[in-house]
mmCIF file of C-alpha atoms in Angstrom:
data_model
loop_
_atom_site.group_PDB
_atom_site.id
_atom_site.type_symbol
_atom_site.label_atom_id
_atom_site.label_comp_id
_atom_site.label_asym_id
_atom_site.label_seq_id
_atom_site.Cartn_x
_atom_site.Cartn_y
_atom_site.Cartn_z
ATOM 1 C CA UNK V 1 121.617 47.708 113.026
ATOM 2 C CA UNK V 2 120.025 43.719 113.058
ATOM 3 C CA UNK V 3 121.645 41.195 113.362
ATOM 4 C CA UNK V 4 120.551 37.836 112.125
ATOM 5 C CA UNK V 5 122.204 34.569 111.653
ATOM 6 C CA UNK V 6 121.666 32.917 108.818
ATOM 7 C CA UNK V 7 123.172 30.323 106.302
ATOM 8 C CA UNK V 8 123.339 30.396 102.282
ATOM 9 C CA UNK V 9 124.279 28.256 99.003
ATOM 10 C CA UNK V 10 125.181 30.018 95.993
ATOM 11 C CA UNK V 11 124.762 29.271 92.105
ATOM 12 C CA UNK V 12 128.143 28.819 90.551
ATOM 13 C CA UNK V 13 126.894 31.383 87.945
ATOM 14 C CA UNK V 14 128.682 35.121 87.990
ATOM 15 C CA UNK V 15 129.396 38.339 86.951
ATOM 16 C CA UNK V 16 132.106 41.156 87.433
ATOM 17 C CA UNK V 17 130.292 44.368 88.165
ATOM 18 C CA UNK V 18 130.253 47.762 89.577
ATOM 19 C CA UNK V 19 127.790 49.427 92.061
ATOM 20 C CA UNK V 20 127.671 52.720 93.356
ATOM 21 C CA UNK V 21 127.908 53.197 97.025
ATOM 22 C CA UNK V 22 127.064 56.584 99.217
ATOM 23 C CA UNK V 23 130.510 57.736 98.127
ATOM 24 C CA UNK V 24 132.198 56.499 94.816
ATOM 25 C CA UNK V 25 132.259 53.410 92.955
ATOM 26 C CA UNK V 26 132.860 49.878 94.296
ATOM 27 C CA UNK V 27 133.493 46.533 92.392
ATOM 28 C CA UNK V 28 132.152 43.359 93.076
ATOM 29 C CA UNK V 29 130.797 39.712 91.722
ATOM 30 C CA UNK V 30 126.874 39.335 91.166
ATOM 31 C CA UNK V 31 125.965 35.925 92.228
ATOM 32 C CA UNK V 32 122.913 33.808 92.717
ATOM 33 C CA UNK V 33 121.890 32.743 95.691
ATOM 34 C CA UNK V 34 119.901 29.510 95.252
ATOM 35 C CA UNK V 35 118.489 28.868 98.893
ATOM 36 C CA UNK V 36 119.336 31.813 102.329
ATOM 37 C CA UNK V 37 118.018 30.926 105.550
ATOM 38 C CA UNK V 38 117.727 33.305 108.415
ATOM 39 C CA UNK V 39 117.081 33.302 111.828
ATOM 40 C CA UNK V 40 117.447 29.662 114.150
ATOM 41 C CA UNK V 41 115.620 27.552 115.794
ATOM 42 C CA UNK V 42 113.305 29.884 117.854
ATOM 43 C CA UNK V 43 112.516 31.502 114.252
ATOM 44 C CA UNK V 44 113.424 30.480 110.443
ATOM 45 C CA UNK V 45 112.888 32.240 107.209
ATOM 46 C CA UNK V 46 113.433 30.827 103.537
ATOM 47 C CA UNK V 47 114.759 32.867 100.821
ATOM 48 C CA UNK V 48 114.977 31.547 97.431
ATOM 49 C CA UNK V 49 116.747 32.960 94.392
ATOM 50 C CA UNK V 50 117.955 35.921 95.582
ATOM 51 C CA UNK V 51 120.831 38.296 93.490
ATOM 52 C CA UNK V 52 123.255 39.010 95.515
ATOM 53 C CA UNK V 53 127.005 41.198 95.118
ATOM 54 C CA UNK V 54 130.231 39.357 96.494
ATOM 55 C CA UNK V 55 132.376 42.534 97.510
ATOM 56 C CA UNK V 56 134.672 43.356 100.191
ATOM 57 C CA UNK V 57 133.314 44.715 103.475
ATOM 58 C CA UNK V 58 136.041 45.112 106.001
ATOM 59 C CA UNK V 59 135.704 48.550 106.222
ATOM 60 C CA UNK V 60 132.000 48.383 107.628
ATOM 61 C CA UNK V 61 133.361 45.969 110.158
ATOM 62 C CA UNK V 62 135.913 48.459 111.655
ATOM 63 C CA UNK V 63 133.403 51.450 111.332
ATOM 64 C CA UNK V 64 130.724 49.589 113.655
ATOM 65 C CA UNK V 65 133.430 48.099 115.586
ATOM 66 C CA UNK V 66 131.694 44.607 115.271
ATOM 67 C CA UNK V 67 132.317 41.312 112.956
ATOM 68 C CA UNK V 68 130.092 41.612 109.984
ATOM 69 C CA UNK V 69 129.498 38.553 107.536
ATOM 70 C CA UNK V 70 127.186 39.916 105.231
ATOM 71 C CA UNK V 71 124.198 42.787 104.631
ATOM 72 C CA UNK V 72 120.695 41.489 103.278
ATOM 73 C CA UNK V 73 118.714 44.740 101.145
ATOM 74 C CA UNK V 74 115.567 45.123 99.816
ATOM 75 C CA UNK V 75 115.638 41.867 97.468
ATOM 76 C CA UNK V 76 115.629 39.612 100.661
ATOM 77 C CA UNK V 77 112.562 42.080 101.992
ATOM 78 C CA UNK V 78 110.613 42.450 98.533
ATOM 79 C CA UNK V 79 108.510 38.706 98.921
ATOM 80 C CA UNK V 80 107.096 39.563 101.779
ATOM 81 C CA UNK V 81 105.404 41.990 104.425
ATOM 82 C CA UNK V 82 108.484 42.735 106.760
ATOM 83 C CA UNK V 83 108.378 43.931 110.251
ATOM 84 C CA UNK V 84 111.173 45.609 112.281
ATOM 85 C CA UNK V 85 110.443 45.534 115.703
ATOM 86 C CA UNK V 86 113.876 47.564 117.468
ATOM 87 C CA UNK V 87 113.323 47.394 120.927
ATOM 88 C CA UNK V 88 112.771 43.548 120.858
ATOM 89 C CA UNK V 89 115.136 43.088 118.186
ATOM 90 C CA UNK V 90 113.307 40.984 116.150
ATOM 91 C CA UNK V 91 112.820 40.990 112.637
ATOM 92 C CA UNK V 92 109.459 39.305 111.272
ATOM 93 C CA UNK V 93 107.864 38.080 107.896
ATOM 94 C CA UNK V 94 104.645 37.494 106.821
ATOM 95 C CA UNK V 95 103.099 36.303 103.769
ATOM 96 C CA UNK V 96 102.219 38.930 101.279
ATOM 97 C CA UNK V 97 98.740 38.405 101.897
ATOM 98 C CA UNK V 98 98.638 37.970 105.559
ATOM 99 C CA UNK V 99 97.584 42.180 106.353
ATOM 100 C CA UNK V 100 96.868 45.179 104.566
ATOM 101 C CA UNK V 101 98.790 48.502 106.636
ATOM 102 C CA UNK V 102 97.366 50.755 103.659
ATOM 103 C CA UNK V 103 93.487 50.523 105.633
ATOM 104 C CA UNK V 104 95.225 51.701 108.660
ATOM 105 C CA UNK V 105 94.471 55.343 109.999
ATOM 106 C CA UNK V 106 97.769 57.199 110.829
ATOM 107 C CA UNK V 107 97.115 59.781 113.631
ATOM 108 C CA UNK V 108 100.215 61.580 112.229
ATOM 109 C CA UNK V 109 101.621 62.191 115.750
ATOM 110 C CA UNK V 110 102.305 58.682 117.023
ATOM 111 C CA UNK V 111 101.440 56.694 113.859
ATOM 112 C CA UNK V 112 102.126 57.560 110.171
ATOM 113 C CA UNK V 113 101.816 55.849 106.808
ATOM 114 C CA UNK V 114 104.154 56.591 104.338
ATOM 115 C CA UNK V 115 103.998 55.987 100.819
ATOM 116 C CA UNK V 116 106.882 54.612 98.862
ATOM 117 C CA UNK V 117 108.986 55.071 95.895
ATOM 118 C CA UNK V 118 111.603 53.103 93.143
ATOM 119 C CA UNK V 119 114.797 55.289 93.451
ATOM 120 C CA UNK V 120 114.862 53.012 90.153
ATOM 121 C CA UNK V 121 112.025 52.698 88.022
ATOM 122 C CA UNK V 122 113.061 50.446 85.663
ATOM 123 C CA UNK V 123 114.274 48.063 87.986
ATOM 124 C CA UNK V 124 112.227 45.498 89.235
ATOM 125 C CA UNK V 125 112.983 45.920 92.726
ATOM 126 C CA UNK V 126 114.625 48.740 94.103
ATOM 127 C CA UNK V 127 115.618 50.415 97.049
ATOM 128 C CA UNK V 128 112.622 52.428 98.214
ATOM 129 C CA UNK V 129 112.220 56.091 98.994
ATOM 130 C CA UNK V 130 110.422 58.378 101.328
ATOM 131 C CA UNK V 131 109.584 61.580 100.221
ATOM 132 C CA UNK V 132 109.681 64.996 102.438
ATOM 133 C CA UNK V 133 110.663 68.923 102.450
ATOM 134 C CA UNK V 134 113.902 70.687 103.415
ATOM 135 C CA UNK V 135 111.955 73.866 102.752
ATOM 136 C CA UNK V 136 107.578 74.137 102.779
ATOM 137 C CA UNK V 137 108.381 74.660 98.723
ATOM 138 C CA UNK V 138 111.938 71.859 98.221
ATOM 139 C CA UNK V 139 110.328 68.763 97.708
ATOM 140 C CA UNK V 140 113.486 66.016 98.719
ATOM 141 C CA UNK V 141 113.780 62.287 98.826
ATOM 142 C CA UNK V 142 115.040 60.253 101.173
ATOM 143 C CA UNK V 143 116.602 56.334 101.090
ATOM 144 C CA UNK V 144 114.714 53.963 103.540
ATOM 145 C CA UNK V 145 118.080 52.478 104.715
ATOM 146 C CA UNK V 146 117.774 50.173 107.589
ATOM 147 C CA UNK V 147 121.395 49.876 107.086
ATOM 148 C CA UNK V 148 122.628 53.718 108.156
ATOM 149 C CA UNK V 149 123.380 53.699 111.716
ATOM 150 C CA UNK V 150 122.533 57.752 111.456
ATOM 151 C CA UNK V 151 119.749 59.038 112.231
ATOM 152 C CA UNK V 152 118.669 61.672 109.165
ATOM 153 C CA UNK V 153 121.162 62.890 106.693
ATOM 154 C CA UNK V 154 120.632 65.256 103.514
ATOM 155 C CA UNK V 155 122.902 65.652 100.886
ATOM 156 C CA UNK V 156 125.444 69.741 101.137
ATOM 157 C CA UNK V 157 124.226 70.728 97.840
ATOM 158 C CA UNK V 158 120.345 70.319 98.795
ATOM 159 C CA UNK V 159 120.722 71.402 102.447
ATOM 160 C CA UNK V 160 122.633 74.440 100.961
ATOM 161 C CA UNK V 161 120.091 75.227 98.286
ATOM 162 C CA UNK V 162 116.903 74.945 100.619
ATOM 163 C CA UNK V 163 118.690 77.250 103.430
ATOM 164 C CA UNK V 164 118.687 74.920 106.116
ATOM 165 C CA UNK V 165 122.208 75.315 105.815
ATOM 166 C CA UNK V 166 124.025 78.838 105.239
ATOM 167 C CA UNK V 167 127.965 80.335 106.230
ATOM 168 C CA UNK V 168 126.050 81.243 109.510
ATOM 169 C CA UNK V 169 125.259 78.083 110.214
ATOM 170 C CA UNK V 170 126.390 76.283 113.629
ATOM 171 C CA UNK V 171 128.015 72.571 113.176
ATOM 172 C CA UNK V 172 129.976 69.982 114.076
ATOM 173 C CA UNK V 173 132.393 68.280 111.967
ATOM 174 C CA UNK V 174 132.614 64.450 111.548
ATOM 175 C CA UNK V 175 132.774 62.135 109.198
ATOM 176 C CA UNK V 176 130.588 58.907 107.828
ATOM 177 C CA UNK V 177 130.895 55.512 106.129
ATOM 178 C CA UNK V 178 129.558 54.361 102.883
ATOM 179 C CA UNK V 179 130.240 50.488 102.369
ATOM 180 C CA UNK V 180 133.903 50.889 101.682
ATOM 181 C CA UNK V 181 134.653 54.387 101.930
ATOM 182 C CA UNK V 182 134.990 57.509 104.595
ATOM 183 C CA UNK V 183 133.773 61.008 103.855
ATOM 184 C CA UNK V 184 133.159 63.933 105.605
ATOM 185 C CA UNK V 185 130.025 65.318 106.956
ATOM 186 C CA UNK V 186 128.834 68.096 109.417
ATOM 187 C CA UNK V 187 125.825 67.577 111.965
ATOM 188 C CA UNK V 188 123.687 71.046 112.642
ATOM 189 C CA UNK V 189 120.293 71.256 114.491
ATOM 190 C CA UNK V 190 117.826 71.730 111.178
ATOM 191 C CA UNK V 191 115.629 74.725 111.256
ATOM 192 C CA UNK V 192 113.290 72.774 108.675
ATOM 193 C CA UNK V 193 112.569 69.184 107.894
ATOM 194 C CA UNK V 194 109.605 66.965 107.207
ATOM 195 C CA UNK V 195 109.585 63.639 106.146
ATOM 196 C CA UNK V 196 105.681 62.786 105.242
ATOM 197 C CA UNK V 197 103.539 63.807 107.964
ATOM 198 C CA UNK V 198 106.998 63.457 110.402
ATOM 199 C CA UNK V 199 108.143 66.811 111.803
ATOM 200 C CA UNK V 200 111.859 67.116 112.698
ATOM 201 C CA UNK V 201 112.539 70.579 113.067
ATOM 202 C CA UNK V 202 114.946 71.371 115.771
ATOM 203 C CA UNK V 203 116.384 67.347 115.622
ATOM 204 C CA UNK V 204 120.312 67.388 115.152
ATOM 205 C CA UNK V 205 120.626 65.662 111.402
ATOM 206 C CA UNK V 206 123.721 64.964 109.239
ATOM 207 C CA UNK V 207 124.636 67.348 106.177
ATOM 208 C CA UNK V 208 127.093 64.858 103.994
ATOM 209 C CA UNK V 209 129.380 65.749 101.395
ATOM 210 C CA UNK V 210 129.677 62.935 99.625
ATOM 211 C CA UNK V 211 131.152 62.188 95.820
ATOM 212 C CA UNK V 212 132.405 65.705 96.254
ATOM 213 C CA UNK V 213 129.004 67.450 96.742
ATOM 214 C CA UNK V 214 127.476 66.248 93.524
ATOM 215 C CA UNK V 215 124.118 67.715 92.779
ATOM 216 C CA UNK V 216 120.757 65.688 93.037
ATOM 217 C CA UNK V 217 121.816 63.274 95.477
ATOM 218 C CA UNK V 218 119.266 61.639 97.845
ATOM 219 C CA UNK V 219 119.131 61.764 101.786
ATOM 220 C CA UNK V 220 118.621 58.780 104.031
ATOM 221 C CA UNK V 221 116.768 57.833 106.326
ATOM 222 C CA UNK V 222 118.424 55.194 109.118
ATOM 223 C CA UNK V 223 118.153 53.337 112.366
ATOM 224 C CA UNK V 224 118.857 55.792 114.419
ATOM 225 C CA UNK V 225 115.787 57.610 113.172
ATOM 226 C CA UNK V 226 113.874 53.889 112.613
ATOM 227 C CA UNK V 227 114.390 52.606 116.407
ATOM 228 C CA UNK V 228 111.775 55.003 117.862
ATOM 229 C CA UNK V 229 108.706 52.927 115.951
ATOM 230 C CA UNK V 230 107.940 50.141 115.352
ATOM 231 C CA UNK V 231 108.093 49.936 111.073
ATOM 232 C CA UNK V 232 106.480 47.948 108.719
ATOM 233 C CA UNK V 233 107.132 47.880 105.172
ATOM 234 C CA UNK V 234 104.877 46.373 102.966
ATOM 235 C CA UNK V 235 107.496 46.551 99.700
ATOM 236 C CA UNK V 236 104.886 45.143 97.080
ATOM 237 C CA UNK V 237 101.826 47.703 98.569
ATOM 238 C CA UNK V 238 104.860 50.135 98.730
ATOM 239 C CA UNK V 239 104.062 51.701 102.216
ATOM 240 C CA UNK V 240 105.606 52.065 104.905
ATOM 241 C CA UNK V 241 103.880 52.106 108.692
ATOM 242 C CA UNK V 242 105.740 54.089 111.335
ATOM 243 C CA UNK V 243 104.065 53.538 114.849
ATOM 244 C CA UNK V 244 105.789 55.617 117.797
ATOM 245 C CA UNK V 245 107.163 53.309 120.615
ATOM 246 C CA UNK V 246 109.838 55.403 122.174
ATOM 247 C CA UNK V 247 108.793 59.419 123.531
ATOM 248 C CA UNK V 248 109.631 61.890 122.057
ATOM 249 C CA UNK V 249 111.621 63.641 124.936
ATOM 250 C CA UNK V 250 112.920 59.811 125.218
ATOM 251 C CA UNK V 251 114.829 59.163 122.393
ATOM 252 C CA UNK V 252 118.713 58.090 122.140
ATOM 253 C CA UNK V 253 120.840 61.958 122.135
ATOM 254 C CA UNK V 254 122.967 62.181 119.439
ATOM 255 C CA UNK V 255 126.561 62.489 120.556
ATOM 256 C CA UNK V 256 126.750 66.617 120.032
ATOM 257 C CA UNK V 257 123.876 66.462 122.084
ATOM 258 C CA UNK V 258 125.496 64.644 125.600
ATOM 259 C CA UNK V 259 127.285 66.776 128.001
ATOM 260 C CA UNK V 260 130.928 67.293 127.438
ATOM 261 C CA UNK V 261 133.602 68.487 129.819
ATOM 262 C CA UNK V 262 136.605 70.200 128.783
ATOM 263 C CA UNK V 263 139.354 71.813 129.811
ATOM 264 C CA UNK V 264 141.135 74.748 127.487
ATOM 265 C CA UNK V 265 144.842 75.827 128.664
ATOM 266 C CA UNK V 266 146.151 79.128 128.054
ATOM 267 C CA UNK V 267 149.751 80.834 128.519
ATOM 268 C CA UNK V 268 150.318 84.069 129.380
ATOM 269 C CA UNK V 269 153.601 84.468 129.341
ATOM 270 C CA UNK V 270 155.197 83.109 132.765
ATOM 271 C CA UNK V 271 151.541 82.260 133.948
ATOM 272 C CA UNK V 272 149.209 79.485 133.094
ATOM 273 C CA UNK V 273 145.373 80.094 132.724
ATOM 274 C CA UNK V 274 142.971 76.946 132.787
ATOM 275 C CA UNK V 275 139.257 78.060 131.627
ATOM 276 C CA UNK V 276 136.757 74.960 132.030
ATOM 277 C CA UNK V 277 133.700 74.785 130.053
#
């Protein structure tokens, strides 16, 4: 996740709404907010006019374990080129007009240039999607969500349909956050998964079963995933420009992946066995 500081003023114009979230419904106030300013002094961005929900976020607070004040989404990104630079956690804008990424030639090891998608087509702006395979012949879509501290996840019904996933299957329970909400999810290590030109097979990813394994629902696509490049999203050109910057064999384990210790105690009537593995 980034962290910016920031400041805002709000029109005194509202409305009661509902939004849907990873898992279930959530309520909340759409506002206006005339004038947001992020960054400080060593860096300052302008944002003018921007919609924006009033809704509770406590729970995203305790799941990261940190204070959170607010999330900015893709109508804070849309005006401008936006770059998201992880390991020197900065986040920088540029004028619309101030480079094209779609003249750049991806390598497709190191670099890659994805093209982007409205998960809403009618909407003026909307959250953006990558498309990839769970299968050389399941076409899948996946949220660009800078805001899911996971790395990949993909939706039960699709991972069980494409046959990464089967009864056979090894995993590890856990669970995940939406917004306001908990749900439960497995991790396995996926025998298939592309997104573009970006090869994951054999990367641990998340299988989720959210709003009770509903069919059609979307993967996404977070920071855990987004912190080995350097990404630029050019929202208006709808691209997106994924540049390496952390090795492969270098990148953050996820936590079924670190060495555990344990200790397993069995009786035996009168006699105690202890088997450590």
């Amino acid at each position: 996740h980034t962290r910016l500081q920031g400041d805002w003023s709000s029109d005194v114009c509202s409305s009661d709404l509902d939004f849907k979230e990873a898992e279930g419904v959530t309520s909340g106030e759409g506002i206006l907010l005339e004038n947001v300013t992020l960054g400080d002094d060593n860096g300052m961005v302008r944002i003018a006019s921007t919609p924006a929900i009033l809704t509770e976020i406590t729970q995203l607070t305790t799941a990261l374990g940190m204070k959170v004040d607010g999330l900015f989404g893709i109508a804070a990104l849309a005006g401008y080129i936006v770059e998201i630079d992880y390991q020197k956690h900065k986040v920088r804008f540029y004028e619309r007009n101030a480079f094209d990424i779609t003249t750049r030639k991806p390598n497709n090891k190191t670099s890659f240039l994805l093209p982007l998608t409205n998960m809403n087509p009618l909407s003026v702006i909307s959250v953006q999607m990558m498309r990839g395979n769970l299968h050389e012949s399941y076409d899948y879509e996946f949220l660009l969500d800078t805001g899911f501290g996971g790395y990949v996840s993909v939706a039960s019904m699709s991972a069980t349909e494409s046959g990464i996933v089967n009864e056979k299957t090894p995993r590890f329970e856990t669970g995940a956050y939406s917004l306001s909400r908990k749900f439960s999810a497995f991790k396995i290590r996926t025998p298939y998964l592309k997104i573009g030109e970006v090869n994951l097979v054999g990367r641990i990813i998340q299988v989720d079963n959210r709003n009770k394994g509903e069919y059609g629902l979307f993967g996404i696509v977070g920071s855990r995933f987004l912190q080995n490049y350097n990404v630029i999203l050019d929202y208006l050109r709808k691209r997106v420009w994924l540049e390496r910057v952390v090795p492969y064999n270098q990148e953050e384990p996820d936590d079924v992946e670190r060495a555990t210790f344990g200790i397993t105690l069995r009786t035996m009537g009168e006699t105690f066995r202890v088997e450590i593995g």
